[in-house]
Amino acid sequence: MRHYPTLLNAIFIGDRVLDIGHALGCYPRALIGGQVPLTDKDFPFIRHLECILCVMGPKRALLMKAYESMGIERVVVEHSDCTPDPASIVDELRASGLTVDVVDFTQGMGRAFEDAGRIFGRPDEAARAARRHERDMETMQRPVAPLGRRVVTLLGLTNPQRNEHYLLLETPGGHLDTRILTPLGCENAGALLMDMAEEVVMEGIQRVSSPDRLDRLDEAAPDAIVLTGDPLVGLVALQEAVARKPSLARSVPALAAHAVYALPHCCSALPASLPRIWTEWRNALSPQAAPCTQRQQ
């Protein structure tokens, strides 16, 4: 039996729960997340309450208030290896009278799909999704011919309420390298754009506070530039860099070849989506791919 997308009278705590819910067509009325960019644009029908760190810290009352004022039936919490682990507040929430279910991501995606299928009432669909995910992960782990690309990846974030934009750099050695670039035989060329005075946070991401750091793109010499999150933020930054230093348009291989791609952000909070993300990156960076701006999905 085919199920259609369903809006659950629930609050999800954790981006992984939203990711696996999306795979099963089950969505919450409200979300407490924060690791995945653009969830407000991808899921405009979901009320975004606060970030996980805030709710697990000084803003716990916000969750309680939303649970009561929205008439929520249950809270679905992510149990993961993150620090802090959202599931660490489950006992407290239950003691406060909330109905709480837990999706366990610490025992592999098979267990996570099983939990999600039971909680969302879609056990058969979850079992099929788990088998499909396992096959896709096996495909990812097969050796591939190295693509040999030098890649700079820029993450754009937007705060529409404040009309603020933030540019970040995926630094070498982070989650993106582990899951995408290294397995595909690509090199993260972002090292020469790093500012050692800035902190590296969020799985190897560093904020680009000074826009003139992109003036060093000719030193990094990427032959592909990938824009994740809000790609417009990265495009504007590239345009401004070329305006300041017109020689970049010729000296940076990626700009000279128009090899600029808008692709999905890759982070550990999207485990169910990883095979799709990996496939899109592989297709864009493959030699047979015509240089163009890829449509982000």
Backbone as a ProteinNet text record, in pm:
[ID]
protein_1_A
[PRIMARY]
MRHYPTLLNAIFIGDRVLDIGHALGCYPRALIGGQVPLTDKDFPFIRHLECILCVMGPKRALLMKAYESMGIERVVVEHSDCTPDPASIVDELRASGLTVDVVDFTQGMGRAFEDAGRIFGRPDEAARAARRHERDMETMQRPVAPLGRRVVTLLGLTNPQRNEHYLLLETPGGHLDTRILTPLGCENAGALLMDMAEEVVMEGIQRVSSPDRLDRLDEAAPDAIVLTGDPLVGLVALQEAVARKPSLARSVPALAAHAVYALPHCCSALPASLPRIWTEWRNALSPQAAPCTQRQQ
[TERTIARY]
84.2	0	87.3	59.5	139.2	83.3	172.1	131.1	165.9	81.8	107.6	167.8	233.1	292.8	191.4	237.1	149.7	211.8	129.2	172.8	128.1	225.8	198.1	179	91.9	73.6	184.6	305	424.1	528	618.2	739.9	856.8	942.6	1065.2	1178.6	1259	1381.1	1499.9	1568.6	1683.4	1663.3	1763.3	1755.4	1750	1810.7	1808.3	1666.7	1586.1	1447.3	1371.5	1394.1	1329.1	1376.4	1503.8	1559.1	1496.7	1487	1429.4	1277.6	1215.3	1073.3	1044.5	1130.4	1117.3	1125.8	1214.5	1228.3	1100.9	1022.5	899.3	774.3	795.1	680.9	605.7	675.1	612.3	682.1	603.6	659.3	595.4	669.1	614	547.9	466.4	414.2	520	616	720.5	851.3	962.1	1095.3	1189.4	1270.8	1386	1507.9	1581.9	1695.2	1813.1	1870.4	1977.9	2103.1	2121.6	2243.7	2234.1	2112.8	2092.8	2044.3	2113.8	2069.3	1946	1869.2	1755.8	1637.8	1628.5	1511	1384	1396.1	1277.7	1227.2	1317.2	1275.5	1231.7	1299.7	1264.3	1131.7	1103.7	982	910.5	854.6	793.1	669.2	612	491.2	522.8	652.3	693.6	731	682.1	718.2	854.7	948.3	1083.7	1096.2	1104.4	1096.3	1227.9	1334	1462.6	1567.6	1693	1799.3	1808	1867.9	1877.8	1955.2	2067.1	2149.3	2072.5	1988.1	1911.1	1807.4	1735.8	1630.4	1689.4	1806.1	1870.1	1940.2	1947.4	2008.4	1904.7	1911.7	1826.7	1683.7	1649.1	1516.6	1426.3	1440.2	1357.3	1208.8	1179.4	1040	971.2	1048.2	990.2	925.9	991.6	937.3	807.8	808.7	690.1	573	599.9	494.2	436.2	523.3	475.9	394.3	436.2	364.7	220.9	204	70.6	-10.3	49.7	-26.1	-67.1	13.6	-18.1	-100	-125.6	-200.6	-128.5	3.9	86.8	58.2	57	29.2	154.9	268.8	389.8	512.8	623.6	754.8	838.6	902.3	989.2	1132.8	1215.1	1349.9	1455.6	1558.7	1675.3	1769.3	1809	1916.1	2035.4	2142.6	2258.2	2385.4	2497.7	2627.7	2670.7	2579.6	2612.9	2633.7	2706.2	2724.2	2671.9	2563.8	2488	2390.8	2356.1	2260.7	2118.9	2035.1	1898.4	1822.9	1852.3	1780.1	1812.8	1912.6	1949	1841.5	1746.8	1641.3	1508.3	1509.5	1384.7	1318.8	1394.4	1336.2	1274.4	1341.1	1288.7	1157.3	1150.9	1029.9	914.2	941.9	836.6	789.5	882	845.8	757.8	769	687.9	552.1	526.7	397.1	388.8	500	499.5	505.5	436.7	448.1	567.8	665.4	793	826.6	866.3	921.1	1064	1144.5	1286.2	1322.1	1392.4	1449.6	1599.2	1645.3	1783.9	1870.8	1962.7	2055.6	2192.7	2207.6	2338.8	2364.3	2261.3	2275.4	2266.7	2289.1	2284.2	2150.3	2145.8	2025.6	1914	1948.8	1845.3	1758.7	1821.7	1749.1	1670.8	1729.8	1661.2	1535.4	1544.9	1426	1320.2	1364.3	1269.7	1194	1268.5	1204.1	1106.8	1152.5	1068.7	942.7	956	839.6	737	785.5	693.9	625.8	702.8	648.7	550.4	583.7	500.4	391	387.7	284.1	306.4	431.8	463.8	575.6	555.5	663.3	705.3	610.8	646	725.4	680.3	751.1	890.5	900.8	1030.7	1125.5	1073.6	1157.8	1209.7	1123.1	1167.9	1271.9	1247.7	1342.4	1477.3	1475.1	1599.7	1678.9	1609.7	1678.8	1736.7	1659.1	1706.4	1827.6	1822	1933.1	2058.1	2042.2	2156.5	2220.2	2135.9	2189.7	2262.9	2205	2267.5	2401	2407.2	2532.7	2638.8	2598.6	2693.1	2746.7	2660.2	2704.6	2807.1	2782.4	2875.6	3012.7	3014.7	3140.1	3222.3	3166.2	3244.5	3351.8	3468.9	3574.4	3529.3	3562.1	3531.1	3660.4	3662.5	3779	3791.8	3908.8	3924.8	3889.4	3808.3	3769.1	3879.3	3965.1	4081.6	4051.1	3939.1	3905.4	3958	3995.4	4029.8	3907.8	3850	3719.1	3724.1	3665.8	3639	3488.6	3446	3303.9	3267.3	3169.3	3123.6	2978.5	2954.2	2820	2759.4	2642	2572.9	2456.6	2448.2	2337.5	2266.7	2135.1	2054.8	1960.6	1952.8	1853.8	1752.8	1638.7	1544.7	1481.7	1465.9	1405.7	1493.3	1623.6	1716.6	1782.3	1749.3	1811.4	1963.4	2012.8	2156.2	2201.7	2324	2379.8	2517.8	2546.4	2674.1	2738.4	2866.9	2942.5	3039	3041.7	3130	3207.8	3319.4	3408.4	3415.7	3402.3	3423.5	3574.5	3631.7	3775.2	3818.3	3943	3991	3980.5	3945.4	3939.9	3804.8	3704.5	3572.9	3484.6	3356.3	3260.4	3247.2	3251.2	3239.8	3352.4	3473.7	3586.4	3565.5	3524.1	3509.9	3405.4	3293	3179.2	3173.6	3226	3208	3340	3421	3536	3642.2	3684	3788	3744.1	3622.5	3579.5	3571.6	3545.9	3538.1	3674.9	3779.1	3912.2	3931.7	3866.8	3879.7	3955.8	4011.9	4088	4013.6	4004.9	3949	4056.2	4034.1	4133.7	4113	4034.9	4001.8	4107	4215.5	4314	4372.2	4399.8	4462.9	4367.2	4239.5	4142.3	4111.7	4168	4138.9	4207.4	4144.8	4202.1	4227.7	4352.7	4387.3	4337.1	4296.2	4243.6	4096.9	4031.9	3889.9	3873.7	3771.6	3746.4	3681.5	3722.5	3658.1	3551.2	3426.1	3314	3231.5	3128.7	3028	3089.1	3163.1	3214.5	3307.7	3391.3	3491.3	3450.8	3364.9	3318.6	3373.6	3423.9	3480.3	3411.7	3373.6	3308.6	3409.1	3363.5	3443.9	3400.3	3461.1	3420.6	3467.5	3584	3638.8	3621.6	3541.5	3515.3	3638.8	3742.5	3860.4	3941.2	3898.4	3965.2	3946.9	3836.8	3816.3	3909.5	3977.5	4076.7	4193.4	4204.9	4313.2	4271.5	4159.4	4115	4217.4	4293.2	4394	4504.9	4531.3	4630.8	4575.6	4449.3	4386.4	4368.5	4345.8	4334.1	4236.1	4112.4	4015.8	3972.6	3944.4	3885.1	3735.5	3682.8	3538.1	3508.4	3404.3	3356.5	3213.1	3186.5	3053.5	2991.5	2866.9	2791.5	2680.4	2679.9	2576.1	2494.9	2388.4	2301.7	2229.1	2234.5	2177.5	2284	2274.5	2382.3	2398.5	2293.9	2304	2409.1	2423	2523.5	2662.9	2690.1	2820.3	2840.1	2735.1	2746.8	2779.2	2711.5	2738.4	2881.7	2928	3065.6	3166.4	3140.9	3230.1	3228.7	3110.5	3100.9	3177.9	3166.2	3237.7	3388.2	3431.6	3574.8	3630.5	3557.4	3602.5	3600.4	3503.7	3499	3621.1	3663.6	3781.8	3909.5	3909.3	4030.7	3991.8	3975.3	3924.5	4006.9	4133.7	4217.9	4171	4090	4040.8	3958	3888	3801.8	3881.3	4011	4096.6	4191.9	4237	4342.2	4287.7	4159.9	4099.5	4033.8	4084	4030.3	3878.5	3822.8	3678.2	3600.1	3648.5	3579.3	3599.1	3719.1	3745.2	3660.7	3634.1	3555.6	3408.2	3369.3	3230.2	3189.5	3283.4	3255.8	3214.3	3098	3040.4	2907.7	2892	2777.3	2704.4	2573.5	2491.5	2448.4	2497.4	2472.7	2424.8	2365	2313.8	2426	2397.2	2490	2504.2	2625	2651.2	2693.3	2616.2	2652.2	2600.4	2647.1	2611.4	2465.2	2397.5	2257.1	2162.9	2217.2	2135.5	2172	2166.2	2211.1	2123.2	1992.2	1903.6	1919.7	1958.8	1972.9	2112.1	2205.9	2344.5	2361.9	2299.4	2319.7	2276.7	2164.9	2120.9	2220.2	2268.6	2364	2492.4	2542.8	2665.4	2649	2534.8	2511	2511.4	2448.9	2445.2	2584.6	2663.1	2800.5	2882.6	2869.7	2945	2907.8	2780.2	2736.6	2789	2787.1	2832	2982.6	3059.6	3205.2	3266.9	3186.4	3240.1	3289	3395.3	3452	3351.1	3256.7	3161.2	3054	3049.4	2948.5	2986.9	2897.8	2923.8	2925.7	3026.4	3030.9	2903.7	2834.6	2710.7	2674.3	2572.3	2521.8	2413.6	2437.9	2342.5	2228	2109.5	1994.1	1998.1	1987.6	1987.6	1851.8	1849	1723.9	1712.6
-119.8	0	124.2	216.2	336.7	442.7	503	609.2	744.7	841	976.8	1055.9	1169.1	1248.1	1280.5	1269	1287.6	1388.7	1483.5	1578.6	1525.3	1489	1431.1	1540.2	1515.9	1610.8	1586.9	1622.3	1589.1	1699.3	1698.7	1779.9	1685.3	1708.6	1630.5	1706.4	1635.2	1693.2	1622.2	1692	1634.1	1629.6	1676.7	1678.5	1538.3	1440.8	1303.9	1247.6	1284.7	1238.3	1296	1423.6	1483.9	1416.8	1384.3	1322	1185.2	1103.3	970.1	979.2	1077.5	1099.6	1138.9	1223.5	1264.3	1143	1048.9	928.2	844.3	855.4	777.8	861.8	989.4	1075.4	1120.4	1129.6	1169.5	1294.7	1398.4	1527.4	1578.2	1657	1709.1	1844.7	1883	2019	2118.7	2072.1	2161.7	2084.5	2158.5	2097.4	2174.5	2099.6	2154.8	2090	2167.4	2113.2	2207.9	2235.3	2334	2293.5	2162.9	2120.5	2129.2	2132.9	2129.7	2265.8	2327	2457.3	2447.3	2556	2572.9	2481.3	2421.8	2339.8	2424.8	2553.7	2639.8	2661.2	2658.2	2673.1	2539.6	2433.2	2301.1	2251.9	2290.7	2245.2	2365.5	2452.8	2576.1	2552.7	2433.6	2402.6	2357.5	2343.7	2303.2	2427.9	2434.4	2545.7	2516.7	2605.5	2585.5	2658.7	2580.8	2638	2699.4	2622.4	2666.5	2563	2595.3	2498.9	2400.6	2284.9	2180.6	2228.7	2296.2	2339.9	2433.5	2520	2613.8	2540.8	2446.4	2375.6	2282.2	2227.1	2141	2222.4	2353.2	2441.9	2527.6	2659.8	2750.5	2766.3	2709.1	2735.4	2611.7	2526.4	2406.7	2442.9	2552.8	2592.8	2620.2	2658.5	2683.6	2557.9	2443.9	2316.4	2283.7	2299.9	2270.2	2357.5	2484.8	2578	2540.6	2505.6	2467.9	2339.4	2245	2117.3	2142	2232.6	2259.8	2349.8	2458.6	2556.3	2501.8	2410.3	2354.5	2226.5	2179.3	2055.9	1935.8	1930.5	1824	1692.1	1583.4	1451.4	1379.6	1403.1	1331.7	1408.7	1377.1	1429.7	1311.3	1323.9	1217.8	1269.2	1197.9	1245.5	1157.6	1222.4	1154.9	1106.8	980.4	928.2	904.3	981.5	974.7	986.7	982.7	995	1140.3	1233.6	1375.5	1416.8	1524.5	1583.4	1726.8	1757.3	1664.7	1580.4	1464.6	1375.2	1420	1450.1	1494.5	1398.1	1267.4	1169.1	1179.3	1257.9	1270.2	1342.3	1408.8	1478.3	1401.8	1278.7	1202.6	1177.4	1131.6	1102.5	1227.9	1339.5	1465.5	1503.5	1486.3	1519.9	1429.9	1300.9	1208.2	1238.5	1276.5	1311.1	1436.1	1518.9	1640.2	1614.4	1488.7	1452.8	1446.1	1462.5	1457.4	1312.3	1283.5	1152.6	1156.7	1069.7	1077.1	942.2	945.4	828.7	860.4	755.7	773.4	693.6	759	691.1	676.5	552.3	522	513.4	611.6	612.5	556.9	513.9	466.4	321.7	249.5	108.2	84.4	187.3	172.8	216.1	235.2	285.5	181.7	52.6	-49.5	-33.3	-13.9	6.6	137.3	241.8	371.3	361.7	293.7	276.7	192.9	91.3	8	90	172.2	256.9	354.4	418.4	518	453.9	337.3	268.9	235.5	192.9	161.5	287.8	393.3	517	583.7	582.2	651	562	436.4	345.9	301.3	294.9	252.6	148.1	36.4	-61.9	-124.5	-154.3	-217.2	-121.2	2.3	101.3	127.2	128.4	149	33.8	-90	-205.9	-197.4	-156.3	-140.8	-29.2	80.3	191.5	151.3	69.9	24.5	-63.3	-153.4	-240.3	-157.4	-61.2	25.2	107.3	159.8	238.7	152.2	29.2	-62	-89.9	-113.9	-137.4	-13.9	102	225.5	250.9	221.1	239.4	141.7	20	-75.7	-25.6	34.7	92.7	202.7	286	394.7	342.2	227	175.1	97.3	75.4	7.6	102.1	49.3	135.7	203.6	331.3	406.3	464.4	489	552.6	693.8	730.9	864.2	973.7	1068	1177.9	1283	1290.9	1378.3	1526.3	1568.4	1710.6	1780.8	1906.1	1994.4	2081.6	2067.6	2126.1	2224.7	2340.2	2434.9	2436.9	2420.2	2414.6	2528.2	2608	2721.3	2698	2714.9	2697.3	2834.1	2858.3	2984.8	2968.5	3055.2	3054.9	3189.4	3186.1	3307.7	3313.1	3429.2	3454.9	3553.4	3504.6	3594.1	3696.3	3662.3	3756.9	3880.7	3859.3	3971.2	4016.7	3948.2	3977.7	3972.5	3868.1	3849.3	3727.2	3734.9	3626.3	3590.7	3461.1	3413.7	3319	3335.5	3247.7	3165.4	3033.7	2943.7	2856.9	2805.2	2724	2582.9	2483.5	2344	2318.5	2299.5	2285.3	2139	2115.4	1977.6	1897.2	1768.8	1677.7	1668.4	1740.8	1738.9	1627.4	1634.4	1530.4	1519.4	1632.2	1630.6	1548.8	1565.4	1488.2	1339	1305.7	1165.4	1094.3	1159.8	1094.7	1113.1	1223.2	1253.8	1265.5	1362.8	1397.1	1287.1	1238.9	1135.8	1007.8	954.3	833.1	851.2	974.1	999.7	1034.4	1030.9	1061.1	1207	1294.3	1438.7	1499	1615.7	1684.5	1809.8	1830.4	1953.6	2061.6	2160	2263.9	2387.1	2372.8	2489.6	2532	2454.4	2485.3	2625.4	2666	2795.8	2912.5	2882.5	2988.6	3001.8	2915.2	2916.5	3033.7	3078.9	3180.3	3113.4	3098	3026	3096.3	3221.9	3293.8	3261.6	3194.7	3161.5	3017	2994.8	2860.7	2773.3	2648.2	2549.8	2479.8	2486.6	2431.8	2341.8	2280.2	2207.9	2114.7	2015.5	1910.5	1964.1	2057.5	2105	2225.5	2309.7	2429.3	2552.7	2647.3	2770.1	2890.7	2984.5	3104.9	3190.3	3244.5	3336.4	3477.3	3531.1	3662.2	3774.2	3756.3	3858.8	3813.8	3886.3	3842.2	3836.8	3914	3913.3	3784.3	3691.6	3560.5	3488.5	3515.3	3452.4	3508.5	3617.3	3669.4	3573.7	3476.4	3378.4	3253.4	3259.4	3144	3104.3	3200	3163.8	3079.8	3097.9	3013.9	2873.7	2866	2735.4	2658.7	2731.2	2675.7	2558.5	2573.8	2464.4	2451.9	2328.8	2313.3	2288.5	2294.2	2289.3	2367	2446.2	2518	2473.8	2426.6	2378.4	2473.9	2510.4	2597.9	2516.4	2510.5	2436.9	2535.1	2483.6	2572.9	2666.1	2796	2896.2	2933.4	2883.6	2906.1	3052	3132.4	3273.3	3345	3303.9	3366.1	3343.5	3219.8	3190.2	3258	3262.6	3327.5	3475.3	3542.4	3685	3705.3	3619	3630.8	3610.7	3514.9	3493.4	3613.9	3668.8	3786	3903.9	3923	4032.8	4010.7	3885.1	3855.4	3885.7	3848	3875.2	4025.3	4097.2	4242.2	4308.6	4257.7	4312.6	4273.4	4150.7	4095	4025.9	4100.6	4045.1	3928.9	3921	3813.4	3675.6	3669.4	3540.6	3468.6	3543.7	3482.7	3398.2	3428.9	3353.7	3260	3299.7	3223	3107.9	3112.1	3004.6	2906.9	2784.6	2690	2673.2	2667.1	2647.4	2763.9	2885.6	3002.4	3013.5	2983.4	2989.8	2889.2	2773.6	2668.5	2672.5	2773.1	2782.9	2655.5	2594.3	2471.2	2506.4	2568.1	2607.8	2534.2	2458.6	2370.7	2398.4	2405.1	2412.2	2270.1	2219.2	2080.6	2073.6	1962.5	1951.6	1952.8	2014.6	2013.8	1871.8	1834.9	1702.2	1717	1654.2	1655.4	1528.3	1500.2	1374.9	1370.4	1485.6	1489.4	1447	1403.1	1359.5	1216.2	1121.2	985.4	914.5	935.8	869.1	926.6	1053.1	1120.2	1104.3	1046.5	1040.9	978.4	864.4	807.7	902.2	972.6	1067.7	1182.2	1233.5	1344.5	1301.2	1182.7	1129.9	1116.7	1067.9	1049.5	1182.9	1284.3	1414.4	1475.6	1461.4	1512	1435	1303	1222.8	1262.1	1278.2	1312.4	1449.3	1544.9	1679.7	1686.4	1611	1619.9	1522.5	1434.6	1338.4	1411.2	1361.3	1428.9	1447.6	1353.1	1363.6	1467.7	1521.3	1622.5	1753.4	1809.4	1937.2	2045.9	2135.5	2243.3	2326.6	2335.4	2411.5	2431.7	2508.1	2523.8	2421.7	2326.3	2219.8	2270.9	2222.9	2260.2	2184.4	2259.9	2196.2	2136	2014.3	1946.9	1920.9
0	0	0	-90.6	-100.9	-6.1	73.3	164.9	105.1	130.4	86.2	201.8	172.4	280.6	389.2	512.9	628.4	724.2	769.7	871.1	1006.8	1088.3	1219.1	1323.2	1418.3	1528.6	1631.2	1589.7	1668.3	1656.7	1751.5	1745.9	1731.2	1632.5	1615.6	1682.1	1758	1815.8	1752.5	1664.1	1595.3	1445.7	1371.1	1224.5	1166	1233.9	1182.4	1180.2	1278.8	1280.3	1161.4	1132.2	1015.7	887.2	879.6	759.4	734.3	837.9	819.4	803.9	868.3	847.1	703.3	647	507	415	447.2	365.5	367.3	473.9	488.2	461.4	427.2	399.2	523.3	635.9	762.6	815.5	843	880.3	1009.7	1086.7	1212.5	1192.2	1288.1	1287.1	1331	1411.2	1460.2	1471.9	1463.1	1462.9	1553.6	1624.8	1695.8	1632.1	1554.9	1479.8	1484.9	1366.7	1363.4	1289.8	1258.9	1191.6	1039.8	986.6	842.3	794.3	697.2	648.3	560.4	558.3	467.3	496.1	615.2	643	641.9	675	673.5	531.8	432.8	293.5	233.8	270.6	218.4	275	401	467.6	529.4	445.3	498.1	581.7	573.7	650.2	792.6	824.6	958.9	1039	1160.1	1248.1	1310.8	1289.1	1340.8	1474.3	1581.1	1714.8	1761.5	1758.8	1813.1	1777.2	1806	1781.7	1898.7	1871	1972.9	2096	2073.5	2186.4	2278.5	2218.8	2301.1	2385.2	2323.7	2396.4	2500.8	2473.1	2571.9	2679.6	2656.7	2753.9	2823.8	2802.1	2881.5	2831.8	2715.4	2657.4	2657.3	2756.8	2764	2775.3	2841.2	2860.3	2727.5	2625.1	2494.1	2438.1	2457.2	2410.7	2485	2616.6	2696	2653.9	2631	2592.3	2456.5	2360.9	2227.8	2234.1	2314.5	2329	2374.1	2470.4	2523.3	2430.9	2382.5	2303.8	2167.7	2110	1979.4	1988.6	2109.9	2126.2	2068.9	2087.2	2031.3	2101.4	2024.7	2081.6	2128.4	2059.6	2097.1	2051.4	2115.1	2076.6	2030.9	1914.8	1862.9	1869.5	1944.4	1977.8	1912	1864.4	1806.4	1916.4	1907	1992.7	1902.1	1924.1	1835	1916.5	1845.8	1910.7	1924.3	1897	1906.4	2052.2	2068.1	2199.9	2196.2	2270.4	2354.6	2272.2	2326.3	2262.2	2298.5	2197.5	2229.5	2321	2311.3	2392	2540.5	2575.1	2716.2	2798.3	2731.9	2805.5	2802.5	2749.4	2736.1	2871.5	2969.4	3100.5	3161.4	3143.9	3197.8	3129.5	2997.4	2924.1	2965.5	2980	3022.2	3163.7	3249.6	3387.2	3391.8	3288.2	3279.7	3216.1	3177.8	3124.1	2973.2	2903.2	2757.3	2710.6	2601.1	2537	2442.5	2465.2	2392.4	2330.2	2202.8	2134.2	2092	2077.7	2045.9	1921	1828.1	1712.3	1738.4	1745.9	1783.1	1658.3	1643.7	1531.1	1570.2	1694.9	1739.9	1702.2	1658.8	1625	1473.7	1395.9	1250.4	1194.2	1061.7	998.2	994.2	997.4	1001.9	1125.1	1239.8	1365.3	1359.3	1302.3	1294.7	1209.4	1094.5	1010.7	1082.6	1155.5	1229.1	1333.1	1409.2	1509.7	1443.9	1335.6	1268.9	1212.3	1152.8	1097.6	1203.5	1320.2	1430.6	1482.8	1502.5	1559	1463.3	1334.2	1235.8	1177.3	1219.8	1169.9	1026.4	983.9	848	848.9	917.7	931.3	798.6	710.2	582.9	494.7	487.7	407.3	464.5	596.8	660.2	629.5	628.5	597.6	455	361.7	222.5	211.1	280.9	276.4	335.6	441	502.8	406.4	336	239.3	124.7	78.1	-30.6	13.6	136.3	188.9	201.6	247.4	260.8	124.6	22.4	-112.4	-164.1	-140.4	-187.8	-117.9	11.3	84.2	34.1	0.3	-57.1	-190.4	-270.4	-398	-374.4	-274.6	-243.3	-202.8	-137.3	-82.6	-184.4	-301.9	-404.7	-458.8	-491.2	-544.8	-674.1	-685.9	-808.1	-862.5	-992.4	-1052.6	-995.7	-943.7	-884.3	-984.2	-939	-1027.7	-1039.6	-936.7	-945.9	-948.2	-892.2	-893.5	-769	-784.8	-672.9	-646.9	-527.8	-502	-385.4	-406.1	-297.7	-276.8	-151.6	-120	-25.1	-65.7	12.6	55.7	182.9	238.9	266.1	209	231.2	326	425.8	521	515.6	532.6	526.8	645.7	707.7	811.9	754.3	701.2	633.4	726.1	854.4	947.6	965.2	967.5	987.6	858.2	747.9	618.8	629.9	697.2	715.2	636.1	586.3	505.7	560	561.3	614.8	514.3	495.1	406.2	490.1	463.3	535.9	438.7	484.4	403.2	459.9	372.2	411.9	411.3	530.8	541.7	524.5	488	471	599.5	583.6	696.9	764.2	714.5	776.6	723.4	759.5	721.3	569.9	500.5	355.2	292.1	341.9	288.8	314	436.6	473.9	389.9	366.8	302.4	151	100.1	-41.8	-117.4	-79.7	-163.1	-166.2	-49.7	-48.4	-117.2	-89.9	-161.1	-312.9	-357.7	-501.7	-562.2	-480.9	-531.5	-562.3	-484.7	-501.6	-383.7	-406.6	-303.5	-260.4	-129.8	-77	-86.8	-174.1	-200.5	-114.1	-6.2	74.2	174.3	190.1	294.4	278.2	154.1	130.8	152	170.5	197.6	345.7	427.4	570.3	639.9	746.9	834.5	969.1	1004.9	1126.5	1252.7	1240.6	1355.9	1380.3	1283.4	1296.3	1341.4	1422.3	1473.9	1366.3	1362.1	1274.8	1356.8	1311.2	1386.9	1296.2	1353.5	1274.7	1170.1	1217.1	1129	1019.3	1055.3	960.8	880.4	935.5	865.4	935.3	855.7	911	848.3	930.1	876.9	799.4	687.3	605.9	644.9	749.2	799.9	708.7	650	561.2	416.8	336.7	199.4	111	146.5	59.5	70	158.2	160.8	27.9	-43.3	-173.6	-279.7	-249	-343.8	-359.6	-267.1	-274.5	-352.2	-420.1	-498.4	-604.4	-655.5	-756.2	-695	-565.9	-498.8	-474.3	-435.5	-412.6	-543.6	-652.7	-788.6	-798.2	-750.2	-766.9	-912.4	-954.6	-1087.6	-1077.7	-953.5	-931.2	-803.3	-808.1	-689.9	-665.7	-543.5	-508.9	-407.8	-432.9	-344.3	-279	-147.5	-75.3	9.3	72.3	148	52.7	79.8	-10.3	-112.8	-236.6	-333.9	-372.8	-356.6	-393.4	-309.3	-182.5	-96.1	-153.9	-196.6	-256.2	-390.5	-471.7	-603.1	-589.7	-497.8	-476.3	-428.8	-338.2	-288.6	-401.4	-491.7	-605.5	-699.7	-725.1	-811.8	-753	-623.3	-557.7	-562.2	-546.7	-552.9	-691.4	-795.9	-932.9	-961.1	-903.6	-922.2	-858.5	-741.6	-676	-748.7	-802.5	-861.9	-992.9	-1101.9	-1227.7	-1282.7	-1247.1	-1299.6	-1254.5	-1146.3	-1097.6	-1203.3	-1284.7	-1386.3	-1484.3	-1501	-1593.1	-1520.6	-1400.4	-1332.6	-1247.8	-1210.1	-1131.5	-1229.3	-1239.6	-1339	-1332.2	-1211.7	-1199.3	-1258.1	-1236.5	-1290.6	-1441.8	-1486.8	-1630.6	-1706.4	-1646.8	-1713	-1674.4	-1593.2	-1544.1	-1469.7	-1399.5	-1324.4	-1181.8	-1170.9	-1043.5	-1028.8	-918.7	-903	-772.1	-775.6	-655	-620.5	-507.9	-469.2	-324.5	-284.5	-146.9	-43.7	68.3	180.4	233.9	273.5	328.7	474.6	563.4	705.2	769.6	889.7	956.6	997.3	996.3	1036.3	924.6	811.2	698.2	657.2	748.4	715.6	614.1	618.9	523.6	383	374.2	244.6	184.4	259.4	213.8	76.1	43.2	-91.1	-203	-184.5	-287	-299.3	-186	-188.1	-256.9	-220.9	-281.8	-432.4	-477.3	-620.3	-694.1	-636.3	-702.5	-713	-607.1	-612	-716.5	-717.4	-815	-956.8	-982.8	-1118.2	-1160.7	-1068.6	-1102.7	-1125.8	-1046.3	-1053.1	-1152.8	-1210.5	-1307.3	-1432	-1494.6	-1612.3	-1724.8	-1738.8	-1848.9	-1822.9	-1699.4	-1670.1	-1736.2	-1812.9	-1876.9	-1770.7	-1773.6	-1674.9	-1682.6	-1573.2	-1569.6	-1423.8	-1398.4	-1262.6	-1240.9	-1152	-1127.3	-1040.8	-1065.2	-985.4	-853.3	-743.3	-610.6	-584.6	-526.4	-495.9	-347.4
[MASK]
+++++++++++++++++++++++++++++++++++++++++++++++++++++++++++++++++++++++++++++++++++++++++++++++++++++++++++++++++++++++++++++++++++++++++++++++++++++++++++++++++++++++++++++++++++++++++++++++++++++++++++++++++++++++++++++++++++++++++++++++++++++++++++++++++++++++++++++++++++++++++++++++++++++++++

